[in-house]
PDB file of C-alpha atoms in Angstrom:
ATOM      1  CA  UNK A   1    -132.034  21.457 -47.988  1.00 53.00           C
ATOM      2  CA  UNK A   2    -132.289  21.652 -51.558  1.00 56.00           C
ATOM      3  CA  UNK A   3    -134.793  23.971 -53.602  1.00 54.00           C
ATOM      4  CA  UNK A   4    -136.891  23.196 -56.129  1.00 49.00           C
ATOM      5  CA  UNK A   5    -134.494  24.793 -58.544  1.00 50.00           C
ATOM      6  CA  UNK A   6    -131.279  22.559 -57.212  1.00 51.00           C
ATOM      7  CA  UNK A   7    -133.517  19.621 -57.443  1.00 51.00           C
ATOM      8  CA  UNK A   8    -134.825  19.941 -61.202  1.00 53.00           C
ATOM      9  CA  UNK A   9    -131.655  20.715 -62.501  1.00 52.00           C
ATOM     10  CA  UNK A  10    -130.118  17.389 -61.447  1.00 52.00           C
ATOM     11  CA  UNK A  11    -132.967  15.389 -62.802  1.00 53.00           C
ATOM     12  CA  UNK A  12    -132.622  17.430 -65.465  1.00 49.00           C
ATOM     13  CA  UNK A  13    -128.840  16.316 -65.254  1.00 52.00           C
ATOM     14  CA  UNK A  14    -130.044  12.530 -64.939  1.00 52.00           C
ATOM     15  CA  UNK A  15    -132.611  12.151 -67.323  1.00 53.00           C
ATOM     16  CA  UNK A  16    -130.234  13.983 -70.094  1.00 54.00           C
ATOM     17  CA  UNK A  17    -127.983  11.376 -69.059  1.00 54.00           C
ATOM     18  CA  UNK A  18    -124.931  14.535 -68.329  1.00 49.00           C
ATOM     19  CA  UNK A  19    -121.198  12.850 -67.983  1.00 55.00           C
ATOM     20  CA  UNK A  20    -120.148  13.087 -65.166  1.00 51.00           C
ATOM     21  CA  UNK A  21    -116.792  15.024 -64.575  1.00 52.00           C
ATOM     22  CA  UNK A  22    -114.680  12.143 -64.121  1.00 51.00           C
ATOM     23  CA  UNK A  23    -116.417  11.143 -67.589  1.00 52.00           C
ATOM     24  CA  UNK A  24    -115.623  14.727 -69.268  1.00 53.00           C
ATOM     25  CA  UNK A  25    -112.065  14.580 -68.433  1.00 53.00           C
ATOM     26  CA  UNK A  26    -111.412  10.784 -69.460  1.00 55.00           C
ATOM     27  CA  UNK A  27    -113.366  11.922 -73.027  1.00 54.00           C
ATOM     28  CA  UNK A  28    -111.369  15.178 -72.901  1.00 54.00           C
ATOM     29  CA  UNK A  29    -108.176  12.914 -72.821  1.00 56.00           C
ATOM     30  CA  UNK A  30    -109.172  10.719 -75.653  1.00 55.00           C
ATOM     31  CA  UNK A  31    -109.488  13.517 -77.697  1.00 52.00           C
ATOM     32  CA  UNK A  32    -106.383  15.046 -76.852  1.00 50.00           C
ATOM     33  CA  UNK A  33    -104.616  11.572 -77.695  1.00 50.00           C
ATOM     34  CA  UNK A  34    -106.330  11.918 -81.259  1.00 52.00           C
ATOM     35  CA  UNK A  35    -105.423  14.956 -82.221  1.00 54.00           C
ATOM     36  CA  UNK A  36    -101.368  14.280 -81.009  1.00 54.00           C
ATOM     37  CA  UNK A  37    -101.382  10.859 -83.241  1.00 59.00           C
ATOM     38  CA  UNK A  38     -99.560  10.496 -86.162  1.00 57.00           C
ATOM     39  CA  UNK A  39    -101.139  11.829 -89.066  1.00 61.00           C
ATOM     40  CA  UNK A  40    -102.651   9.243 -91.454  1.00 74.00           C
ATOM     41  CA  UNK A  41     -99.791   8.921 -94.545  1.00 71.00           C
ATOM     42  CA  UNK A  42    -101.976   8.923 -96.977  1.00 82.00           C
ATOM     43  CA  UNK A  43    -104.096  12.289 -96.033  1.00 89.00           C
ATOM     44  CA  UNK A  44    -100.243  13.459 -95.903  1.00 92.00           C
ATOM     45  CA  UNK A  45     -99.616  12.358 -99.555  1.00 92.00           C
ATOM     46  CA  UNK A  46    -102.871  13.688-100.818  1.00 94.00           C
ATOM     47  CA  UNK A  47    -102.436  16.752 -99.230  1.00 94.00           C
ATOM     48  CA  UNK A  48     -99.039  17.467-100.757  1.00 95.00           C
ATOM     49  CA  UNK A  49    -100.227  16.171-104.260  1.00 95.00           C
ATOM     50  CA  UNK A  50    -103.475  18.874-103.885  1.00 94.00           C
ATOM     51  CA  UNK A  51    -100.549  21.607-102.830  1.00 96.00           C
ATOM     52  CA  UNK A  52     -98.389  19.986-106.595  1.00 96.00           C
ATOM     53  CA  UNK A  53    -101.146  20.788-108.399  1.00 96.00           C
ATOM     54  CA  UNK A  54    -101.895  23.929-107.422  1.00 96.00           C
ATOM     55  CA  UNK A  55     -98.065  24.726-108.047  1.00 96.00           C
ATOM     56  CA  UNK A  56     -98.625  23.021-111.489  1.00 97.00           C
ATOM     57  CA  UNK A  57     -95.923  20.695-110.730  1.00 97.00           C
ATOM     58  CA  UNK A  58     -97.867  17.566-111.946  1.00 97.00           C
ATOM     59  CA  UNK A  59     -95.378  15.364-111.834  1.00 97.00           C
ATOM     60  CA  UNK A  60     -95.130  15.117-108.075  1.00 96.00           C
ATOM     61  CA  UNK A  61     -98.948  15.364-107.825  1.00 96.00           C
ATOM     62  CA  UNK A  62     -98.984  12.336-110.476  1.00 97.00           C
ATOM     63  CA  UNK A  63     -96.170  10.604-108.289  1.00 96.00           C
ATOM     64  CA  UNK A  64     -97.908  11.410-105.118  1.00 96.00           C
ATOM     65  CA  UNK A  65    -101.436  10.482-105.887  1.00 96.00           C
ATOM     66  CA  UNK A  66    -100.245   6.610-107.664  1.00 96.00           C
ATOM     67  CA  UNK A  67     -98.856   6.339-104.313  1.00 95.00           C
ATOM     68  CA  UNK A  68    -101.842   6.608-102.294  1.00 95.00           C
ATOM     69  CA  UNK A  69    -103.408   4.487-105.009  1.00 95.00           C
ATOM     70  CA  UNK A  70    -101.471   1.965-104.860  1.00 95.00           C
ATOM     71  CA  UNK A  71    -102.492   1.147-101.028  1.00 93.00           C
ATOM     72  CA  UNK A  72    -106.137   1.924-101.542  1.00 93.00           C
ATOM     73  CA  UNK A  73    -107.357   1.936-104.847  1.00 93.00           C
ATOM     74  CA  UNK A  74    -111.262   2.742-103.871  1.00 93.00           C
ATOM     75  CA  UNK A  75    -109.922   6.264-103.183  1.00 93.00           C
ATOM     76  CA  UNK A  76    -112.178   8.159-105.259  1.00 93.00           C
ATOM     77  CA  UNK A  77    -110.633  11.652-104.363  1.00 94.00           C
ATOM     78  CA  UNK A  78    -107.409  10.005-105.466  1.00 95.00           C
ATOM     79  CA  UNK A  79    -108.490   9.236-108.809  1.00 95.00           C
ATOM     80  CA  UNK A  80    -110.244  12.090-108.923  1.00 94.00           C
ATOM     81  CA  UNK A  81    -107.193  14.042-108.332  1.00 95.00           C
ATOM     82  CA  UNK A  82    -104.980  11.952-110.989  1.00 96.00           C
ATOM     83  CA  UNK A  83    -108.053  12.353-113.211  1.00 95.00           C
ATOM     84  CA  UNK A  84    -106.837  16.341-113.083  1.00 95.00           C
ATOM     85  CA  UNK A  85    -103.116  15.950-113.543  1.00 97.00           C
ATOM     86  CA  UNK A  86    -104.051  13.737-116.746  1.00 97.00           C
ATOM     87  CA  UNK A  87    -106.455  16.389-118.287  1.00 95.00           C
ATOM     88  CA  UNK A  88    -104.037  19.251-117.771  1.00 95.00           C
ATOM     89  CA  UNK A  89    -100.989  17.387-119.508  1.00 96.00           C
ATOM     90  CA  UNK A  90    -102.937  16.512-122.082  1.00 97.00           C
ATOM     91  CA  UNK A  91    -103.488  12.827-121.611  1.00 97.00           C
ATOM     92  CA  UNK A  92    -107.445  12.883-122.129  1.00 95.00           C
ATOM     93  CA  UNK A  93    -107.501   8.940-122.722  1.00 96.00           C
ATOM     94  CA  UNK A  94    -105.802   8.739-119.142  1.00 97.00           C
ATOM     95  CA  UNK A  95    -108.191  11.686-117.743  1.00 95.00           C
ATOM     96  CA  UNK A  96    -111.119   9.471-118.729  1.00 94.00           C
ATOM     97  CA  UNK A  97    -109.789   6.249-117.421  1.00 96.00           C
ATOM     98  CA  UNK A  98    -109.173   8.085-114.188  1.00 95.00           C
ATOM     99  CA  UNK A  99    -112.543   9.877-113.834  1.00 93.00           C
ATOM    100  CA  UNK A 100    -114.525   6.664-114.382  1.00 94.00           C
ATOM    101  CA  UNK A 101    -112.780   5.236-111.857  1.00 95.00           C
ATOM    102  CA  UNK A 102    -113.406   7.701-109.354  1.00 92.00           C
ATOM    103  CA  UNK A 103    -116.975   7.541-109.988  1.00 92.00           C
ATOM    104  CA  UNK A 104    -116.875   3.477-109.677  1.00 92.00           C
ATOM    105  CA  UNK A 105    -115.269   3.996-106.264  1.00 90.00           C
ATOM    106  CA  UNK A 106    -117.814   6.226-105.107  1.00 85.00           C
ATOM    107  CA  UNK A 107    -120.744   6.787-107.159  1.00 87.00           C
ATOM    108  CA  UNK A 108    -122.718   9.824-107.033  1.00 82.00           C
ATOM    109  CA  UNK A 109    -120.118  12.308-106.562  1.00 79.00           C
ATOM    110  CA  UNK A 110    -120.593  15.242-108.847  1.00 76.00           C
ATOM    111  CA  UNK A 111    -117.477  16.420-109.795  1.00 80.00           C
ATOM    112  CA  UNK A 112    -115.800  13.318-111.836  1.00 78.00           C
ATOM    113  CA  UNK A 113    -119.122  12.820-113.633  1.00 73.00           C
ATOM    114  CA  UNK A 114    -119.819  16.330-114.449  1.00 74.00           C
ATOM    115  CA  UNK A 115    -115.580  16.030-115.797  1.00 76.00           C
ATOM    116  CA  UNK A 116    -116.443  12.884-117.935  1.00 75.00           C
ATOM    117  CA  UNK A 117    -119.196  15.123-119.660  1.00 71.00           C
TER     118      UNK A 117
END
């Protein structure tokens, strides 16, 4: 016989809708299967270009970052990024270019419009 205790905490358990431990361990595995994937090539690229610029090697960050660009062009952080690597080799014209279109791909982010200021 079950007390009162036992009883409310599985229709607690119910009504919270609690997975069940089969359930767990089948989401447990499909997060385990995420996180061993191949990582995504371009998070690899833009990684490595962040890590160029903070080396000041610009030209691999520049190389890097047209890369990514070149498969997705909305990537705002991308341009973003570029919009750097033109403003600290002195290509403002470029720098501007870049920033605009970092805020066209994603409007509202501070940083490129506070850059085209």
């Amino acid at each position: 016989m079950r007390t009162f205790w036992q009883c409310s905490a599985m229709a607690l358990i119910l009504a919270l809708g609690m997975p069940s431990a089969a359930q767990a361990q089948t989401a447990q595995g499909k997060a385990t299967k995420k996180r061993t994937s191949a990582p995504n090539p371009n998070a690899v690229a833009m990684q490595e270009a962040e890590q160029a610029m903070e080396a000041r090697d610009f030209a691999t960050a520049e190389s890097k970052l047209k890369s990514v660009l070149a498969e997705h062009p909305e990537n705002y952080r991308a341009w973003f990024d570029l919009g750097y690597v033109y403003h600290s080799t002195d290509r403002t014209p470029l720098a501007i270019d870049a920033y605009r279109k970092s805020v066209k791909a994603q409007p509202g982010v501070l940083e490129p419009t506070l850059n085209l200021g």
